C-alpha positions as protocol buffer text, in pm:
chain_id: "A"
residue {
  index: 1
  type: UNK
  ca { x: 0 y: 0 z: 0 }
}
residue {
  index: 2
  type: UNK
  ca { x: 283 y: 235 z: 70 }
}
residue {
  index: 3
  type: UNK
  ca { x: 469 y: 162 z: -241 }
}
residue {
  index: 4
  type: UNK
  ca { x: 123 y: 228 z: -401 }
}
residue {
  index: 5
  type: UNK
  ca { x: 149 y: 579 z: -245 }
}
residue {
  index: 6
  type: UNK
  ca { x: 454 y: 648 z: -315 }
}
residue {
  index: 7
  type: UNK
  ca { x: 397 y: 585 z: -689 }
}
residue {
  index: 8
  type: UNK
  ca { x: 78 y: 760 z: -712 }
}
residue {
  index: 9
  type: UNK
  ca { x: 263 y: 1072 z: -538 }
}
residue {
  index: 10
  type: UNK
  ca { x: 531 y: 1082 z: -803 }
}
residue {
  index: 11
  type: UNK
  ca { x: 302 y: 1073 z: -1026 }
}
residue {
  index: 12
  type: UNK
  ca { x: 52 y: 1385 z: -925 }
}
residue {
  index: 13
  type: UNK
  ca { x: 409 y: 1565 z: -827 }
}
residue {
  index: 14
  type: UNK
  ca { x: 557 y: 1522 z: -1220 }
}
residue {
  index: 15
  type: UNK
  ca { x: 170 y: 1574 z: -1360 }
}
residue {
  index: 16
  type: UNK
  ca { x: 177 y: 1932 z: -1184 }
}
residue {
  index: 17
  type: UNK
  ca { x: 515 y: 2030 z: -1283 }
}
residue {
  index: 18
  type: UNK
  ca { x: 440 y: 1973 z: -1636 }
}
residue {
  index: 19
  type: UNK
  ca { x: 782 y: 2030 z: -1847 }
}
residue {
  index: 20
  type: UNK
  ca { x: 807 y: 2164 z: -2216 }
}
residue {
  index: 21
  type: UNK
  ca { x: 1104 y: 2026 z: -2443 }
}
residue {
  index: 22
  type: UNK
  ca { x: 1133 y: 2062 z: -2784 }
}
residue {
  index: 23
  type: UNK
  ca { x: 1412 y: 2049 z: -3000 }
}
residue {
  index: 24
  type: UNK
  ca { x: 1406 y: 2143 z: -3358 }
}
residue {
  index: 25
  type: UNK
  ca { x: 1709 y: 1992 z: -3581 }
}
residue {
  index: 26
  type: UNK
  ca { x: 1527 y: 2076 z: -3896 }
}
residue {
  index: 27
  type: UNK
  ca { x: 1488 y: 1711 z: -4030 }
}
residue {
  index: 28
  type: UNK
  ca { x: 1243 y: 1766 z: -4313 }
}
residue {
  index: 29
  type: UNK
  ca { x: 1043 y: 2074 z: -4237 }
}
residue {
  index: 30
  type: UNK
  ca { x: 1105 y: 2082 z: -3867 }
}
residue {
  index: 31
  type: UNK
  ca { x: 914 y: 2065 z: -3576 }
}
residue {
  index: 32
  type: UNK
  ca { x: 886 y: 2463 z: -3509 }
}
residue {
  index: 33
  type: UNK
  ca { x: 627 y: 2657 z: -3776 }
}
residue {
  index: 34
  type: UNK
  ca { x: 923 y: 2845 z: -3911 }
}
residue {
  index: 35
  type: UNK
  ca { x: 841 y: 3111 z: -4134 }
}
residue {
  index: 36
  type: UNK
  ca { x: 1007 y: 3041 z: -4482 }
}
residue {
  index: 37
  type: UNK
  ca { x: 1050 y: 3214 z: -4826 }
}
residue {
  index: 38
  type: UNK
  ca { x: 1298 y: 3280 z: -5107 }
}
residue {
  index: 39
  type: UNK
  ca { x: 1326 y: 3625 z: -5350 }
}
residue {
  index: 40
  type: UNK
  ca { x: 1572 y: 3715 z: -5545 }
}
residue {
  index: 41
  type: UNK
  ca { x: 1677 y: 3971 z: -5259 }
}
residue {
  index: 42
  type: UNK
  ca { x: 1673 y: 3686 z: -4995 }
}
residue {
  index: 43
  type: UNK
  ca { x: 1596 y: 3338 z: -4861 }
}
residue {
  index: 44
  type: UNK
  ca { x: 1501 y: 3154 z: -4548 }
}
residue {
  index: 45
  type: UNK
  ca { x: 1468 y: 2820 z: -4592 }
}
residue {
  index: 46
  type: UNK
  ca { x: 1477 y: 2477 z: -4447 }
}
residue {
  index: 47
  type: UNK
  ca { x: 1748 y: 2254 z: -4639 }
}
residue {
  index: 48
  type: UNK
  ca { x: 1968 y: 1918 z: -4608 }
}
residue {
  index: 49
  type: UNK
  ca { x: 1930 y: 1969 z: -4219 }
}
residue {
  index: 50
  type: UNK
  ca { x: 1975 y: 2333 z: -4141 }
}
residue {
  index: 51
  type: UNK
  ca { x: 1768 y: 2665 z: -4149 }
}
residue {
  index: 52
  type: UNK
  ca { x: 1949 y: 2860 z: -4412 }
}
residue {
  index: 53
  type: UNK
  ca { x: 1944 y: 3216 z: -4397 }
}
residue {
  index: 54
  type: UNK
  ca { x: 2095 y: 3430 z: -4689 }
}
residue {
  index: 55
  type: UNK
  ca { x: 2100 y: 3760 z: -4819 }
}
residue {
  index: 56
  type: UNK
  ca { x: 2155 y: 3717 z: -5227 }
}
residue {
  index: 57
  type: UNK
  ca { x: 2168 y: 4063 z: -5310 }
}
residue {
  index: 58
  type: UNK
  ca { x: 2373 y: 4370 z: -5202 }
}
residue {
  index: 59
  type: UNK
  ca { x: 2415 y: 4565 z: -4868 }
}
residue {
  index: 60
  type: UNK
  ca { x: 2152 y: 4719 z: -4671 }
}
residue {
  index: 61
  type: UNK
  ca { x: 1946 y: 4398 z: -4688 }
}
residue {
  index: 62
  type: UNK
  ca { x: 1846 y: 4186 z: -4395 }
}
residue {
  index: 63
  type: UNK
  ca { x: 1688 y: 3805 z: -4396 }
}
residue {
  index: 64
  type: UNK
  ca { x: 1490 y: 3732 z: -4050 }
}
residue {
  index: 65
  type: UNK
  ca { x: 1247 y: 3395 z: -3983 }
}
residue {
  index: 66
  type: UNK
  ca { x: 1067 y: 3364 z: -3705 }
}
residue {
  index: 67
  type: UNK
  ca { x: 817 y: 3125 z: -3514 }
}
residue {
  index: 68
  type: UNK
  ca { x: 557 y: 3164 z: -3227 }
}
residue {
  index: 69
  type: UNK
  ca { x: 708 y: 2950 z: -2976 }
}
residue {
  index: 70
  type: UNK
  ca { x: 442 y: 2727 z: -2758 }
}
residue {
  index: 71
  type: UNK
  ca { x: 580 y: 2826 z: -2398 }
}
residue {
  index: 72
  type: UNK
  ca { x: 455 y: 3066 z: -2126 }
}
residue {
  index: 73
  type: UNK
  ca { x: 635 y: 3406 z: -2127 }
}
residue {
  index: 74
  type: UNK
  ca { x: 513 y: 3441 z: -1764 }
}
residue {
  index: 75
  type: UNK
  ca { x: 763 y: 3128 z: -1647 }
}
residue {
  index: 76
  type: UNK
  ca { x: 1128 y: 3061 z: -1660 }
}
residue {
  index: 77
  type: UNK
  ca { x: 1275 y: 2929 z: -1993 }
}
residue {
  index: 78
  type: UNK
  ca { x: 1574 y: 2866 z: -2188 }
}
residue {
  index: 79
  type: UNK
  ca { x: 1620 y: 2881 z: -2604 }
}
residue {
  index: 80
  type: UNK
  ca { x: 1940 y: 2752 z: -2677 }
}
residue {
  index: 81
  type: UNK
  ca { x: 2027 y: 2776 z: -3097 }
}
residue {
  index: 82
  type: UNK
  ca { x: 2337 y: 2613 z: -3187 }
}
residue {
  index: 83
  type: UNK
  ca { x: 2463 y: 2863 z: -3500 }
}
residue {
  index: 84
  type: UNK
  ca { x: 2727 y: 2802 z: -3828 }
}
residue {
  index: 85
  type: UNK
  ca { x: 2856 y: 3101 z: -3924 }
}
residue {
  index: 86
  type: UNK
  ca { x: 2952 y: 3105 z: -4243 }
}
residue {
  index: 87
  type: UNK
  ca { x: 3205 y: 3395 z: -4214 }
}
residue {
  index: 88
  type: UNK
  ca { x: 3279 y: 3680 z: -3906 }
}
residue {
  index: 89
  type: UNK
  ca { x: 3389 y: 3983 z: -4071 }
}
residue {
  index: 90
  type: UNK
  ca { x: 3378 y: 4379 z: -3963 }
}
residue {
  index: 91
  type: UNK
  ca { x: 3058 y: 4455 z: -4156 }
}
residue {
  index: 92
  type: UNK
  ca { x: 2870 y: 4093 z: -4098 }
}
residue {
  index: 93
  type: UNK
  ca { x: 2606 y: 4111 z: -3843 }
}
residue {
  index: 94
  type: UNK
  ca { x: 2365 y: 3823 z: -3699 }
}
residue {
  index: 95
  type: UNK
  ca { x: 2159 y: 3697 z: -3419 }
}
residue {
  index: 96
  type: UNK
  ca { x: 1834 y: 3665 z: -3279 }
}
residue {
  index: 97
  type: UNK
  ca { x: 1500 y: 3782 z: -3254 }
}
residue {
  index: 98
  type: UNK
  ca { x: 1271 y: 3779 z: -2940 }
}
residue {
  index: 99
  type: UNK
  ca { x: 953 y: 3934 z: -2814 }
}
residue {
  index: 100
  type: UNK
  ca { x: 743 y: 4159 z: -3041 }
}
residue {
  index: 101
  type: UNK
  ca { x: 522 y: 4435 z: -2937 }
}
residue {
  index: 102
  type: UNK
  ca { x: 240 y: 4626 z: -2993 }
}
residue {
  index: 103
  type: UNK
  ca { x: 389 y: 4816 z: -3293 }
}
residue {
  index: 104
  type: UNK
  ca { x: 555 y: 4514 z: -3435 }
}
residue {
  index: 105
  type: UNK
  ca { x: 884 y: 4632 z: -3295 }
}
residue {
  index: 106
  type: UNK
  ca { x: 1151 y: 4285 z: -3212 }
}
residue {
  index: 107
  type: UNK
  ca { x: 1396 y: 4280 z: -2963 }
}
residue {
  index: 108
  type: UNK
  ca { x: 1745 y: 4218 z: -3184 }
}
residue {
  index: 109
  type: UNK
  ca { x: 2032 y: 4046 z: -3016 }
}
residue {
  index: 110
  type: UNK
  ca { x: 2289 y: 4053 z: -3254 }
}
residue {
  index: 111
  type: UNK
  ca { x: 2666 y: 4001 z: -3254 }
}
residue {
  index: 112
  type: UNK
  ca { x: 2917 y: 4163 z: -3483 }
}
residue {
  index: 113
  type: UNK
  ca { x: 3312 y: 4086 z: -3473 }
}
residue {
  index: 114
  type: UNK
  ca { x: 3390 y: 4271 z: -3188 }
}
residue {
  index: 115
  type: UNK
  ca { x: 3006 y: 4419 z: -3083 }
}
residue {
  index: 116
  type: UNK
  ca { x: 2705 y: 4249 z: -2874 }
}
residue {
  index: 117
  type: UNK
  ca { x: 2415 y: 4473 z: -2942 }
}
residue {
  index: 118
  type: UNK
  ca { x: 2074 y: 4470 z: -2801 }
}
residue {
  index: 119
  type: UNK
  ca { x: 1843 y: 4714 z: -3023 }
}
residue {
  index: 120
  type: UNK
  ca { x: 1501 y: 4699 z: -3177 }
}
residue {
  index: 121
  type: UNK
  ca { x: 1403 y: 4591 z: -3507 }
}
residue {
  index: 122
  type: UNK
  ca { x: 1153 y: 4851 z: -3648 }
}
residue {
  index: 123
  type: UNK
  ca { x: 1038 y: 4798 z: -4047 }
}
residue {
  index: 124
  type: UNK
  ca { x: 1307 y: 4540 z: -4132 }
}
residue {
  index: 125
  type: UNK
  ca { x: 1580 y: 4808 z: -3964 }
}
residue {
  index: 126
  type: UNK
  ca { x: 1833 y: 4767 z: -3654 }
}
residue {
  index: 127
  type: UNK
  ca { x: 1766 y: 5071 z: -3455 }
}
residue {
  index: 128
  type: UNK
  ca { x: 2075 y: 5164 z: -3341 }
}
residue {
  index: 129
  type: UNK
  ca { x: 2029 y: 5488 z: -3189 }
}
residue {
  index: 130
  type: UNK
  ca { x: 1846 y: 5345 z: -2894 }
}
residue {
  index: 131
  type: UNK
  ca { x: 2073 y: 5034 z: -2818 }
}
residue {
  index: 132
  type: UNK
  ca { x: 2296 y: 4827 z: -2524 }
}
residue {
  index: 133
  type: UNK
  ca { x: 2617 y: 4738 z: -2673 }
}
residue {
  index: 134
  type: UNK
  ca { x: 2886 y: 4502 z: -2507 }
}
residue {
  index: 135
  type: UNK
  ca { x: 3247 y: 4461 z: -2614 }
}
residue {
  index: 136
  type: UNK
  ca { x: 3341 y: 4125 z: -2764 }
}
residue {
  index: 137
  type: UNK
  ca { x: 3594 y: 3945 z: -2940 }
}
residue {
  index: 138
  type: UNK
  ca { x: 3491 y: 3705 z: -3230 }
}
residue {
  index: 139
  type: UNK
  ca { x: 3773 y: 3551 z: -3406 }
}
residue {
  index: 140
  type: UNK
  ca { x: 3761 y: 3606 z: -3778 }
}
residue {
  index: 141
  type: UNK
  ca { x: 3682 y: 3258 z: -3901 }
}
residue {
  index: 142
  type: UNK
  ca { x: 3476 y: 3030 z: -4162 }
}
residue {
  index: 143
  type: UNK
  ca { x: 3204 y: 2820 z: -4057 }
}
residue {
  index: 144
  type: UNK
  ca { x: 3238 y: 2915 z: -3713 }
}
residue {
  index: 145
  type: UNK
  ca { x: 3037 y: 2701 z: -3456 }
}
residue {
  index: 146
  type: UNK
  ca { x: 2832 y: 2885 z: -3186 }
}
residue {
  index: 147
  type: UNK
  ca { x: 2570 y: 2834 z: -2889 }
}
residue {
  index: 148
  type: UNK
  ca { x: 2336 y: 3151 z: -2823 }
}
residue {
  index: 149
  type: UNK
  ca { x: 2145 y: 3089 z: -2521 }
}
residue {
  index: 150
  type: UNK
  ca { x: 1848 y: 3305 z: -2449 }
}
residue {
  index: 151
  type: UNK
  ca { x: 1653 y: 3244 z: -2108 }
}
residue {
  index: 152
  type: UNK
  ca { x: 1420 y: 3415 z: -1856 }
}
residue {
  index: 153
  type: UNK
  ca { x: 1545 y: 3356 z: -1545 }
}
residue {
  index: 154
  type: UNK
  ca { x: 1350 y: 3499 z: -1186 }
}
residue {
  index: 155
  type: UNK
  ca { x: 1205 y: 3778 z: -1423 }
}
residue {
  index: 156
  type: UNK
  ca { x: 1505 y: 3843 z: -1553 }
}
residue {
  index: 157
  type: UNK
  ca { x: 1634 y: 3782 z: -1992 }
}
residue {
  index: 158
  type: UNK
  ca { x: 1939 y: 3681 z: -2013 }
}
residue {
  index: 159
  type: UNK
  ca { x: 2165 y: 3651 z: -2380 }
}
residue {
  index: 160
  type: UNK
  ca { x: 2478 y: 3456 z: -2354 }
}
residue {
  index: 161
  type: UNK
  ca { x: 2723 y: 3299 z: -2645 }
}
residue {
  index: 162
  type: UNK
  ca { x: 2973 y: 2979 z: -2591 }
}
residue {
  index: 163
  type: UNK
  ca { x: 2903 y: 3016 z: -2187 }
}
residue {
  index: 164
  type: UNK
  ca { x: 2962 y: 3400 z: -2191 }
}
residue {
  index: 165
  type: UNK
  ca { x: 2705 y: 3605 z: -2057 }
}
residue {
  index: 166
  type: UNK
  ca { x: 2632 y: 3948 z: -2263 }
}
residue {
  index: 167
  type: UNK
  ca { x: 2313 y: 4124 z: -2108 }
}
residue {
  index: 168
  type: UNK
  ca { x: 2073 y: 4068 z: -1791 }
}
residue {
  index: 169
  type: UNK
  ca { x: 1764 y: 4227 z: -1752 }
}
residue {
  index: 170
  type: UNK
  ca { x: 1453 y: 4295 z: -1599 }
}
residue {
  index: 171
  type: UNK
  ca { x: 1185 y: 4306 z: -1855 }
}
residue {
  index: 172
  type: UNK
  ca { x: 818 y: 4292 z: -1994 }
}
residue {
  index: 173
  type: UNK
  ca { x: 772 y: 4009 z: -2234 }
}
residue {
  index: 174
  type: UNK
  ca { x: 498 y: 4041 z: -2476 }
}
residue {
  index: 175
  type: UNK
  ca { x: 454 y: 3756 z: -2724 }
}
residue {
  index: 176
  type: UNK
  ca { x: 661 y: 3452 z: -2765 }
}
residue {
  index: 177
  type: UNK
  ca { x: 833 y: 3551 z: -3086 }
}
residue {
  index: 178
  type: UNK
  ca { x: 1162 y: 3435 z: -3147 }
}
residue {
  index: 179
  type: UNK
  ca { x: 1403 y: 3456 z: -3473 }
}
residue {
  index: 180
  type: UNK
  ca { x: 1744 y: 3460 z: -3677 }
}
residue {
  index: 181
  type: UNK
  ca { x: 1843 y: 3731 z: -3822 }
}
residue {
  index: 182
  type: UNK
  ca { x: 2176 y: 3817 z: -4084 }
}
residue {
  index: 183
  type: UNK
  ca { x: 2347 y: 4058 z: -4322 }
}
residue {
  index: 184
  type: UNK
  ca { x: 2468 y: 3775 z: -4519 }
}
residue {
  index: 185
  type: UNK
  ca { x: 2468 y: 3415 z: -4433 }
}
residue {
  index: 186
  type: UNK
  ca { x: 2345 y: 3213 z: -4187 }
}
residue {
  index: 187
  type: UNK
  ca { x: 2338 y: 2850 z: -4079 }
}
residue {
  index: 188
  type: UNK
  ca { x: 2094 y: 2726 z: -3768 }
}
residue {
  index: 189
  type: UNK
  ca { x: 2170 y: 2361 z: -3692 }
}
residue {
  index: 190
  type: UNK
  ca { x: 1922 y: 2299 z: -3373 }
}
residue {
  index: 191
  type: UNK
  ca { x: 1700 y: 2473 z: -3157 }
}
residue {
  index: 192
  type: UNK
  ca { x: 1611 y: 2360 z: -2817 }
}
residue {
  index: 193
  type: UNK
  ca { x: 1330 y: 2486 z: -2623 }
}
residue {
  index: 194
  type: UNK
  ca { x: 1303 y: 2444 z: -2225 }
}
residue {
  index: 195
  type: UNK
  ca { x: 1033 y: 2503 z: -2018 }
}
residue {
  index: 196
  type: UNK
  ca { x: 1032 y: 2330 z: -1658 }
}
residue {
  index: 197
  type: UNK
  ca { x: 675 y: 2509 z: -1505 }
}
residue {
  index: 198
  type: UNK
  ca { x: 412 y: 2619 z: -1737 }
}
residue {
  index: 199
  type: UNK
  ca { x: 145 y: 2637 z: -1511 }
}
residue {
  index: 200
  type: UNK
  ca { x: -143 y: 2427 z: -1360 }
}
């Protein structure tokens, strides 16, 4: 009888605290509803593994895709994207996308060669003028692999890449939108979404 207990009380106790995981390795057409497209200007599509992101055209283009993911923006979380970048130079940017508000603004979180900049994205544009930036060190390299971790942790978002942490803060979240965003070229490998407590 006690082992019957004990059982059923496991049971309620994992039942309440109800966990999300997802991971997205973009077999096929992937498990997230990732927004995808091709112009001659740009692409983001789904191919031999890998969300491919690329800019075909000249400068002052960006290519951005984007789901809704299914957690609770109210509750800790954790988004962890493993990236290849294809090449880090001076005038390459990429990153993220999180969050979108009333006016369709995105938070960016992008990363240049030596820059980590937090900014909004307002009609396809960085905007720069009203930004967070951090001082990094990317080496210049080819097909660079990299982990960008975005979480909420006790109210708090938190960006980091390869275990370094770039920005904490205390902030409103208003829809679960998240991104990747380039210049040029980008490869996304796998996407894994964590959500331990998403509510009774």
């Amino acid at each position: 009888m006690r082992h019957l207990l004990f059982v059923v009380t496991i049971f309620i106790c994992a039942f309440a605290n109800a966990q999300i995981r997802i991971t997205d390795t973009f077999d096929s057409s992937g498990v997230l509803d990732w927004n995808e497209y091709a112009n001659k200007e740009k692409s983001a599509l789904i191919m031999m593994g890998m969300l491919n992101l690329e800019v075909h055209k000249a400068a002052n283009v960006l290519v951005y895709t984007e789901t809704d993911l299914p957690i609770q923006t109210e509750y800790d979380f954790k988004i962890s994207s493993k990236l290849i970048v294809p090449k880090i130079e001076s005038d390459e940017i990429f990153g993220i996308l999180f969050d979108m508000d009333e006016k369709f603004n995105r938070l960016a979180f992008v990363f240049t060669e030596d820059k980590f900049i937090a900014c909004n994205l307002k009609g396809g544009k960085f905007d720069f003028e009203n930004s967070y930036e951090n001082l990094i060190k990317l080496p210049k390299a080819k097909d660079k692999n990299m982990e960008i971790v975005l979480e909420q942790k006790g109210g708090k978002l938190i960006v980091s890449y390869d275990n370094m942490e770039v920005l904490k803060q205390k902030r409103k979240i208003n829809s679960p939108i998240f991104g990747f965003i380039t210049t040029s070229k980008l490869q996304i490998d796998e996407v894994v979404l964590e959500q331990e407590y998403v509510g009774n």
